[in-house]
Short mmCIF file of C-alpha atoms in Angstrom, two decimals:
data_model
loop_
_atom_site.label_atom_id
_atom_site.label_comp_id
_atom_site.label_asym_id
_atom_site.label_seq_id
_atom_site.Cartn_x
_atom_site.Cartn_y
_atom_site.Cartn_z
CA MET A 611 0.01 -0.01 0.00
CA THR A 612 1.43 3.38 -0.99
CA THR A 613 0.63 6.71 0.63
CA GLU A 614 -0.01 9.82 -1.44
CA PRO A 615 2.77 12.35 -0.88
CA THR A 616 1.80 15.56 0.88
CA ARG A 617 1.35 18.42 -1.52
CA VAL A 618 3.64 21.40 -0.81
CA LEU A 619 1.98 24.82 -1.06
CA SER A 620 4.56 27.41 -2.12
CA PHE A 621 4.02 31.15 -1.66
CA PRO A 622 4.99 33.91 -4.10
CA ASN A 623 8.58 35.08 -4.23
CA GLY A 624 9.19 37.93 -1.79
CA PHE A 625 6.31 36.90 0.48
CA LEU A 626 6.62 38.45 3.91
CA TRP A 627 6.64 36.06 6.85
CA GLY A 628 6.31 38.09 10.03
CA THR A 629 5.08 38.48 13.53
CA SER A 630 3.23 41.42 15.14
CA THR A 631 3.36 43.28 18.43
CA SER A 632 2.31 46.68 19.74
CA ALA A 633 4.29 48.96 21.99
CA TYR A 634 2.04 49.09 25.06
CA GLN A 635 1.53 45.33 25.00
CA VAL A 636 5.17 44.32 25.06
CA GLU A 637 7.53 47.19 25.83
CA GLY A 638 7.08 48.06 29.48
CA ALA A 639 9.52 50.78 30.54
CA ALA A 640 6.53 53.06 31.08
CA ASP A 641 8.57 55.62 33.00
CA SER A 642 11.85 55.31 31.05
CA ASP A 643 13.64 57.73 28.76
CA GLY A 644 11.15 60.55 28.93
CA ARG A 645 8.02 58.65 27.86
CA GLY A 646 4.78 60.53 28.51
CA GLU A 647 1.56 59.13 29.94
CA SER A 648 -0.83 57.36 27.56
CA VAL A 649 -4.57 56.78 27.84
CA TRP A 650 -3.81 53.15 28.65
CA ASP A 651 -1.57 54.09 31.58
CA ARG A 652 -4.47 56.08 32.95
CA PHE A 653 -7.14 53.51 32.13
CA CYS A 654 -5.23 50.68 33.84
CA ARG A 655 -5.46 52.60 37.11
CA VAL A 656 -9.26 52.64 36.99
CA PRO A 657 -10.57 50.05 39.50
CA GLY A 658 -12.07 47.08 37.66
CA ALA A 659 -11.00 48.28 34.18
CA VAL A 660 -8.43 45.47 33.62
CA GLU A 661 -8.49 41.95 34.95
CA ARG A 662 -6.52 41.57 38.22
CA ALA A 663 -5.65 45.29 38.02
CA GLU A 664 -2.82 44.47 35.57
CA SER A 665 -1.15 46.94 33.26
CA GLY A 666 1.49 47.27 30.55
CA ALA A 667 3.90 49.05 32.89
CA VAL A 668 6.40 46.18 32.64
CA ALA A 669 4.77 43.78 30.13
CA CYS A 670 7.47 41.75 28.37
CA ASP A 671 10.18 44.35 29.04
CA HIS A 672 10.75 44.37 25.29
CA TYR A 673 12.07 47.94 25.49
CA HIS A 674 15.12 46.77 27.48
CA ARG A 675 15.43 43.43 25.65
CA VAL A 676 15.41 44.52 22.04
CA ALA A 677 18.67 42.81 21.07
CA GLU A 678 17.52 39.52 22.65
CA ASP A 679 14.13 39.69 20.96
CA VAL A 680 15.49 40.60 17.53
CA ALA A 681 17.79 37.59 17.79
CA LEU A 682 14.72 35.53 18.70
CA MET A 683 12.96 36.72 15.54
CA ALA A 684 15.97 35.72 13.48
CA ASP A 685 15.82 32.25 15.04
CA LEU A 686 12.13 32.09 14.05
CA GLY A 687 13.15 32.60 10.43
CA VAL A 688 10.89 35.62 9.87
CA ASN A 689 11.80 38.24 7.30
CA ALA A 690 9.44 40.94 8.61
CA TYR A 691 8.34 42.40 11.94
CA ARG A 692 5.31 44.55 12.55
CA PHE A 693 5.69 46.78 15.64
CA SER A 694 4.20 50.07 16.71
CA LEU A 695 5.79 53.37 17.60
CA PRO A 696 4.37 54.76 20.88
CA TRP A 697 3.28 58.35 20.35
CA PRO A 698 3.84 59.25 24.07
CA ARG A 699 7.46 58.05 23.95
CA LEU A 700 8.29 60.08 20.83
CA ILE A 701 6.19 63.19 21.56
CA PRO A 702 5.24 62.97 25.26
CA ASP A 703 2.55 65.65 25.21
CA GLY A 704 1.17 64.69 21.82
CA ASP A 705 2.45 67.84 20.20
CA GLY A 706 5.42 70.10 20.85
CA GLY A 707 8.85 68.82 21.73
CA VAL A 708 10.25 65.57 20.32
CA ASN A 709 11.87 63.21 22.81
CA LYS A 710 15.26 62.37 21.27
CA ARG A 711 15.86 59.40 23.58
CA GLY A 712 12.67 57.81 22.30
CA VAL A 713 13.55 58.53 18.67
CA ASP A 714 17.02 57.04 19.13
CA HIS A 715 15.62 53.84 20.63
CA TYR A 716 13.65 52.97 17.48
CA ASP A 717 16.59 54.01 15.30
CA ARG A 718 18.52 51.22 16.99
CA LEU A 719 15.64 48.72 16.73
CA ILE A 720 15.21 49.35 13.00
CA ASP A 721 18.94 49.06 12.36
CA GLN A 722 19.09 45.77 14.28
CA LEU A 723 16.16 44.36 12.32
CA LEU A 724 17.69 45.30 8.96
CA ALA A 725 21.04 43.83 9.98
CA ARG A 726 19.23 40.50 10.47
CA GLY A 727 17.38 40.74 7.13
CA ILE A 728 14.07 41.55 8.80
CA SER A 729 11.94 44.26 7.16
CA PRO A 730 10.09 46.62 9.51
CA LEU A 731 6.36 47.17 9.07
CA VAL A 732 5.74 50.11 11.39
CA THR A 733 2.37 51.00 12.93
CA LEU A 734 1.99 54.66 13.87
CA TYR A 735 -1.06 54.28 16.13
CA HIS A 736 -1.84 51.16 18.12
CA TRP A 737 -4.15 52.75 20.70
CA ASP A 738 -1.69 54.53 23.05
CA LEU A 739 -2.88 58.12 22.61
CA PRO A 740 -0.95 60.62 24.75
CA GLN A 741 -3.05 61.43 27.79
CA ALA A 742 -2.32 65.12 27.29
CA LEU A 743 -4.30 65.00 24.02
CA GLN A 744 -7.09 63.02 25.66
CA ASP A 745 -7.39 65.80 28.21
CA ARG A 746 -8.09 68.12 25.26
CA GLY A 747 -10.83 65.93 23.83
CA GLY A 748 -8.88 62.98 22.43
CA TRP A 749 -10.17 61.53 19.18
CA ARG A 750 -13.52 63.29 19.63
CA ALA A 751 -11.59 66.49 18.86
CA ARG A 752 -10.86 67.14 15.20
CA GLU A 753 -7.49 68.73 16.06
CA THR A 754 -6.20 65.32 17.16
CA ALA A 755 -6.14 64.27 13.52
CA ASP A 756 -3.93 67.29 12.76
CA ARG A 757 -1.64 66.46 15.71
CA PHE A 758 -1.41 62.89 14.44
CA ALA A 759 -0.31 64.10 10.97
CA GLU A 760 2.43 66.15 12.64
CA TYR A 761 3.52 63.12 14.72
CA ALA A 762 3.51 60.97 11.56
CA ALA A 763 5.70 63.51 9.80
CA VAL A 764 8.25 63.28 12.65
CA CYS A 765 8.31 59.49 12.25
CA PHE A 766 8.69 59.67 8.48
CA GLU A 767 11.56 62.12 8.85
CA ALA A 768 13.31 59.96 11.44
CA TYR A 769 12.85 56.53 9.88
CA GLY A 770 11.56 56.94 6.32
CA ASP A 771 14.97 56.32 4.82
CA ARG A 772 14.79 52.69 6.09
CA VAL A 773 11.10 52.03 6.70
CA HIS A 774 9.06 51.76 3.55
CA ASP A 775 5.83 50.18 4.83
CA TRP A 776 3.58 51.91 7.34
CA VAL A 777 0.33 51.03 9.06
CA THR A 778 -1.25 54.34 9.95
CA ILE A 779 -4.11 53.30 12.27
CA ASN A 780 -4.72 49.92 13.89
CA GLU A 781 -8.38 48.82 13.98
CA PRO A 782 -10.37 52.07 13.97
CA TRP A 783 -13.61 50.12 14.56
CA ILE A 784 -12.26 48.58 17.77
CA VAL A 785 -11.07 52.01 19.01
CA GLY A 786 -14.53 53.42 18.42
CA LEU A 787 -16.48 50.41 19.71
CA LEU A 788 -14.53 49.30 22.78
CA GLY A 789 -12.91 52.60 23.70
CA HIS A 790 -15.72 55.08 23.12
CA GLN A 791 -18.98 53.20 22.75
CA LEU A 792 -18.78 50.37 25.29
CA GLY A 793 -16.10 51.73 27.62
CA LEU A 794 -14.18 48.44 27.76
CA HIS A 795 -10.90 49.92 26.48
CA ALA A 796 -9.15 53.20 27.06
CA PRO A 797 -10.29 55.91 27.45
CA GLY A 798 -13.40 54.14 28.79
CA GLU A 799 -16.11 56.32 27.28
CA GLN A 800 -19.70 55.20 26.63
CA ASP A 801 -21.09 57.57 24.03
CA ILE A 802 -22.44 56.20 20.77
CA ALA A 803 -22.54 59.58 19.04
CA GLY A 804 -19.02 60.29 20.23
CA SER A 805 -17.82 56.93 18.93
CA VAL A 806 -18.90 57.71 15.39
CA ARG A 807 -17.10 61.06 15.56
CA VAL A 808 -13.98 59.26 16.88
CA MET A 809 -13.99 56.75 14.05
CA HIS A 810 -14.27 59.53 11.45
CA HIS A 811 -11.40 61.45 12.99
CA LEU A 812 -9.24 58.30 13.04
CA LEU A 813 -9.82 57.84 9.31
CA LEU A 814 -9.14 61.53 8.73
CA ALA A 815 -5.85 61.08 10.63
CA HIS A 816 -5.02 58.21 8.30
CA GLY A 817 -5.64 60.37 5.25
CA LYS A 818 -3.63 63.28 6.59
CA SER A 819 -0.70 61.04 7.47
CA VAL A 820 -0.73 59.51 3.99
CA GLN A 821 -0.52 63.04 2.59
CA ALA A 822 2.48 63.68 4.83
CA LEU A 823 4.15 60.47 3.63
CA ARG A 824 3.54 61.36 -0.02
CA ALA A 825 5.09 64.78 0.56
CA SER A 826 8.24 63.58 2.27
CA HIS A 827 8.79 59.98 1.06
CA PRO A 828 6.70 59.31 -2.05
CA GLU A 829 8.26 55.89 -2.37
CA GLY A 830 6.72 54.87 0.98
CA ARG A 831 3.64 52.68 1.25
CA ALA A 832 0.84 53.09 3.78
CA GLY A 833 -2.42 51.41 4.73
CA VAL A 834 -4.87 50.83 7.59
CA ALA A 835 -4.99 47.58 9.59
CA PHE A 836 -8.74 46.87 9.63
CA SER A 837 -10.35 44.47 12.10
CA LEU A 838 -12.39 42.55 9.56
CA PHE A 839 -15.05 39.99 10.42
CA PRO A 840 -16.69 37.91 7.68
CA HIS A 841 -20.45 37.89 8.19
CA GLU A 842 -22.84 34.97 7.93
CA PRO A 843 -26.62 35.08 8.44
CA HIS A 844 -27.85 32.85 11.26
CA THR A 845 -30.46 31.33 8.96
CA ASP A 846 -31.33 31.59 5.27
CA SER A 847 -34.24 33.93 6.06
CA GLU A 848 -34.34 37.27 4.27
CA GLU A 849 -34.47 38.98 7.67
CA ASP A 850 -31.22 37.40 8.85
CA ARG A 851 -29.52 38.08 5.49
CA LEU A 852 -30.43 41.76 5.77
CA ALA A 853 -29.24 41.85 9.38
CA ALA A 854 -25.90 40.35 8.37
CA HIS A 855 -25.54 42.96 5.61
CA HIS A 856 -26.24 45.77 8.05
CA SER A 857 -23.74 44.39 10.58
CA ASP A 858 -21.14 44.06 7.80
CA GLY A 859 -21.68 47.75 7.09
CA TYR A 860 -21.11 48.60 10.76
CA VAL A 861 -17.97 46.51 11.16
CA ASN A 862 -16.35 46.43 7.70
CA ARG A 863 -17.85 48.50 4.90
CA TRP A 864 -17.96 51.79 6.84
CA PHE A 865 -14.17 51.76 6.97
CA LEU A 866 -13.20 49.92 3.79
CA ASP A 867 -15.45 52.04 1.55
CA ALA A 868 -14.19 55.28 3.10
CA VAL A 869 -10.50 54.48 2.77
CA LEU A 870 -10.56 52.61 -0.54
CA SER A 871 -13.45 54.33 -2.33
CA GLY A 872 -13.58 57.75 -0.69
CA ARG A 873 -17.17 57.50 0.52
CA TYR A 874 -19.18 56.10 3.38
CA PRO A 875 -21.84 53.56 2.42
CA ASP A 876 -25.29 55.16 2.13
CA ASP A 877 -27.08 52.56 4.28
CA MET A 878 -24.65 53.13 7.15
CA ARG A 879 -24.84 56.93 6.90
CA GLU A 880 -28.60 56.56 7.32
CA HIS A 881 -28.14 54.15 10.20
CA TRP A 882 -25.75 56.44 12.08
CA GLU A 883 -27.97 59.48 11.55
CA ARG A 884 -30.85 57.52 13.15
CA ALA A 885 -28.75 56.08 15.96
CA ALA A 886 -26.33 58.94 16.74
CA GLY A 887 -27.73 62.12 15.24
CA PRO A 888 -26.47 64.40 12.44
CA LEU A 889 -23.01 63.60 11.05
CA ASP A 890 -22.12 67.28 11.02
CA PHE A 891 -18.49 66.54 11.93
CA ILE A 892 -17.95 65.23 8.36
CA ARG A 893 -16.79 68.36 6.56
CA SER A 894 -16.44 69.18 2.90
CA GLY A 895 -13.25 67.67 1.55
CA ASP A 896 -12.85 65.10 4.34
CA MET A 897 -13.69 62.11 2.17
CA SER A 898 -11.16 63.09 -0.48
CA VAL A 899 -8.50 63.19 2.23
CA ILE A 900 -9.56 59.85 3.72
CA GLY A 901 -9.74 58.22 0.29
CA ALA A 902 -6.58 59.82 -1.10
CA GLY A 903 -4.90 56.49 -1.51
CA SER A 904 -3.88 53.42 0.45
CA ASP A 905 -1.16 51.22 -0.89
CA PHE A 906 -2.35 48.04 0.80
CA ILE A 907 -5.21 46.60 2.86
CA GLY A 908 -4.18 45.41 6.31
CA VAL A 909 -6.36 42.49 7.43
CA ASN A 910 -6.63 41.61 11.11
CA TYR A 911 -8.65 38.38 11.13
CA TYR A 912 -9.59 36.23 14.10
CA THR A 913 -13.07 34.80 13.56
CA ARG A 914 -16.48 35.45 11.91
CA ARG A 915 -19.72 37.02 13.02
CA ILE A 916 -22.98 35.05 12.74
CA VAL A 917 -25.84 37.51 12.74
CA SER A 918 -29.60 37.26 13.22
CA ALA A 919 -32.37 39.83 12.96
CA ARG A 920 -33.18 39.50 16.65
CA GLN A 921 -32.28 42.79 18.23
CA GLN A 922 -30.52 42.78 21.60
CA PRO A 923 -31.28 44.66 23.72
CA ALA A 924 -34.77 45.33 22.44
CA ASP A 925 -34.32 49.10 22.57
CA GLY A 926 -30.69 49.09 21.30
CA PRO A 927 -29.39 51.06 18.34
CA PHE A 928 -28.57 48.06 16.14
CA PRO A 929 -31.18 45.96 14.27
CA TRP A 930 -29.26 42.72 14.63
CA ARG A 931 -27.83 40.31 17.16
CA VAL A 932 -24.49 38.46 17.07
CA GLU A 933 -25.15 34.80 17.73
CA PRO A 934 -22.76 32.61 19.77
CA GLY A 935 -21.75 30.51 16.77
CA ARG A 936 -22.38 27.05 15.31
CA ALA A 937 -22.36 23.76 17.13
CA ASN A 938 -19.44 21.36 16.54
CA VAL A 939 -17.08 24.12 15.41
CA PRO A 940 -13.68 24.07 17.18
CA ARG A 941 -12.97 26.94 19.53
CA THR A 942 -10.02 28.80 20.98
CA ASP A 943 -9.52 29.15 24.72
CA LEU A 944 -11.28 32.50 24.38
CA ASP A 945 -14.29 30.57 22.98
CA TRP A 946 -13.94 32.09 19.49
CA GLU A 947 -14.85 29.90 16.54
CA ILE A 948 -11.96 28.64 14.44
CA VAL A 949 -13.08 29.09 10.83
CA PRO A 950 -10.14 29.40 8.41
CA GLU A 951 -12.42 28.98 5.39
CA ALA A 952 -14.03 32.28 6.31
CA LEU A 953 -10.63 33.96 5.88
CA THR A 954 -10.41 32.68 2.30
CA ASP A 955 -13.89 34.00 1.59
CA LEU A 956 -13.02 37.38 3.13
CA LEU A 957 -9.85 37.79 1.09
CA VAL A 958 -11.57 36.81 -2.16
CA GLN A 959 -14.42 39.23 -1.44
CA LEU A 960 -11.93 42.05 -0.78
CA HIS A 961 -10.28 41.39 -4.11
CA GLU A 962 -13.59 41.25 -5.99
CA THR A 963 -14.87 44.46 -4.34
CA TYR A 964 -11.81 46.69 -4.19
CA GLY A 965 -9.65 45.40 -7.04
CA GLU A 966 -5.90 44.84 -7.20
CA VAL A 967 -4.96 46.55 -3.92
CA PRO A 968 -2.27 44.41 -2.26
CA VAL A 969 -3.26 42.70 1.00
CA LEU A 970 -1.19 42.04 4.11
CA ILE A 971 -2.51 39.75 6.84
CA THR A 972 -1.37 42.15 9.59
CA GLU A 973 -2.81 40.00 12.42
CA ASN A 974 -4.01 36.44 12.74
CA GLY A 975 -3.76 34.26 15.80
CA ALA A 976 -5.57 32.60 18.66
CA VAL A 977 -5.66 32.22 22.42
CA PHE A 978 -4.36 28.83 23.52
CA ASN A 979 -3.15 28.92 27.11
CA ASP A 980 -0.55 26.14 26.94
CA GLU A 981 2.22 26.26 29.54
CA PRO A 982 5.67 24.60 29.57
CA GLY A 983 5.64 20.90 30.36
CA GLU A 984 8.01 18.89 32.49
CA ASP A 985 10.53 18.98 29.66
CA GLY A 986 10.43 22.80 29.63
CA ALA A 987 8.91 22.87 26.16
CA VAL A 988 5.51 24.30 25.19
CA HIS A 989 3.65 21.67 23.13
CA ASP A 990 0.91 23.85 21.70
CA ASP A 991 -0.38 21.51 19.00
CA ARG A 992 -3.65 23.42 18.70
CA ARG A 993 -1.83 26.63 17.71
CA THR A 994 0.26 24.77 15.15
CA ASP A 995 -2.92 23.32 13.66
CA PHE A 996 -4.57 26.76 13.72
CA LEU A 997 -1.59 28.23 11.90
CA ARG A 998 -1.44 25.47 9.30
CA ARG A 999 -5.16 25.71 8.51
CA HIS A 1000 -5.11 29.50 8.24
CA LEU A 1001 -2.03 29.54 6.04
CA ILE A 1002 -3.73 27.04 3.76
CA ALA A 1003 -6.72 29.41 3.70
CA VAL A 1004 -4.43 32.28 2.68
CA HIS A 1005 -2.85 30.16 -0.05
CA ARG A 1006 -6.31 29.29 -1.42
CA ALA A 1007 -7.14 32.98 -1.63
CA ILE A 1008 -3.89 33.62 -3.54
CA GLU A 1009 -4.79 30.80 -5.93
CA ARG A 1010 -8.13 32.55 -6.53
CA GLY A 1011 -6.39 35.79 -7.46
CA CYS A 1012 -6.20 37.78 -4.21
CA PRO A 1013 -2.85 39.64 -4.09
CA VAL A 1014 -1.79 38.68 -0.58
CA ARG A 1015 1.81 39.86 -0.05
CA GLY A 1016 2.51 38.77 3.53
CA TYR A 1017 1.33 37.13 6.75
CA PHE A 1018 2.04 38.44 10.26
CA HIS A 1019 1.16 36.20 13.16
CA TRP A 1020 -0.32 37.75 16.29
CA SER A 1021 1.75 37.69 18.23
CA LEU A 1022 5.50 37.29 18.48
CA MET A 1023 5.23 36.59 22.19
CA ASP A 1024 2.62 36.31 24.93
CA ASN A 1025 1.80 39.82 26.10
CA PHE A 1026 -0.58 42.22 27.79
CA GLU A 1027 -3.93 41.67 26.07
CA TRP A 1028 -5.61 44.95 27.01
CA ALA A 1029 -8.61 44.62 29.36
CA MET A 1030 -7.98 40.86 29.69
CA GLY A 1031 -4.52 41.49 31.10
CA TYR A 1032 -2.03 38.63 30.90
CA ARG A 1033 -4.51 35.74 31.03
CA PRO A 1034 -4.74 35.11 27.28
CA ARG A 1035 -1.63 33.69 25.61
CA MET A 1036 -1.34 34.34 21.88
CA GLY A 1037 2.41 34.19 21.22
CA LEU A 1038 4.66 31.92 19.25
CA VAL A 1039 6.99 32.50 22.17
CA HIS A 1040 5.99 31.81 25.77
CA VAL A 1041 6.86 34.51 28.31
CA ASP A 1042 7.32 33.77 32.02
CA TYR A 1043 6.29 37.18 33.29
CA ALA A 1044 8.02 36.67 36.66
CA THR A 1045 11.41 36.03 35.11
CA GLN A 1046 10.93 37.38 31.54
CA ARG A 1047 12.29 34.06 30.25
CA ARG A 1048 11.31 33.46 26.60
CA THR A 1049 10.59 29.91 25.32
CA VAL A 1050 9.83 29.29 21.68
CA LYS A 1051 6.72 27.13 21.49
CA ASP A 1052 6.35 24.17 19.19
CA SER A 1053 4.18 26.38 16.96
CA GLY A 1054 7.02 28.85 16.71
CA HIS A 1055 9.43 26.12 15.58
CA TRP A 1056 6.89 24.99 12.98
CA TYR A 1057 6.35 28.55 11.76
CA ALA A 1058 10.12 28.98 11.40
CA GLN A 1059 10.27 26.00 9.03
CA VAL A 1060 7.45 27.48 6.94
CA ALA A 1061 9.04 30.93 6.81
CA ARG A 1062 12.42 29.58 5.74
CA ALA A 1063 10.87 27.33 3.08
CA ASN A 1064 8.33 29.92 1.92
CA ALA A 1065 5.99 26.97 1.73
CA ILE A 1066 3.78 24.76 3.88
CA PRO A 1067 2.79 21.11 3.70
CA GLY A 1068 -0.71 21.25 2.26
CA PRO A 1069 -3.59 18.81 2.18
CA PRO A 1070 -3.03 15.76 -0.05
#
């Protein structure tokens, strides 16, 4: 009896194999080298805001362990690293004086990455707004978009000779939803009208920073990292199909259409005017700035949304309800459905809707809380299987014509996961927070083999 050989799935030449982090989640060193206070520093001091009253004050101490962690990335075989610049460390008050010690730190990080053959993908805003700007209205204030463009220009001037790929804003929907509508993230506001204003100003900040990049480094490339959720109706009823379409507009189309087409979808404009009042903060010329041009679509994908027409709560602003998922679907330790086929569908739909814009998977990962065993190793077979299945899903999308240029696993290492603190573990590298010892998990070793080969073993 002979066994069919496993088919090898090769990726395009130049494909980026990376990992992702964000400054507040890994760096620590909150009071070092002139860093200013961020909204997350303040939020973590609010009683009950974060599990076990944890914070990113120390996190993974990545700030002090850059050389060690860059060497770790090289051992993982990656050729790209997505990290964020912390606005409060570079410009502590949000505007005004630039902190040279902060600027110099990321100069060294970028140089160390390049020396190892690792390309930097730099995020300008991953949620750590300077508290000084929050005290002046934060993202509800239009001037914050202007301050962001100035901050972006400082970053382009400092690093644009070596950094060619920039994520301007990470997940504007999550910032609006969790930070300003539900109050679950910093700055902890609960104001639906304010959240829509915030999301518009975030997109305006994106557009203004792209203009700044074009002016100073026209060879640079920039895009938004969107938190995208494929939508599926709970049943085949027309009511559930319509509810899923509306929810897709709320989560996905509101942002994608604005950035890639220069307009907000009509159905969602009508929805927000009913739910939040007049959209008088959208000024003439704003949409041309927001839609001025993105060089890639950043896709942060974790799971799907199954939507029904049952409204919850009954008097809530949204005519849909997100259902808990399907039976017999595998789950992460955060109880999220594992549905890699939905990633393929999402990528193909993006290509069909928005054309030949290159795509980067800027985040994809899962919570599996495996700990080191008696042998000291972390045998996280579920994460390896998750990775394999999602990389196959990406490959299938490429085969169907979607121009995916890279994949960045979330995350490089276990880290501070916002309001959930340190309980969820999402890294390819295990971190013992008491000792800061790093241990590459089995999934990390597997990913290293894939990255070096630019290929994965596929289904037979």
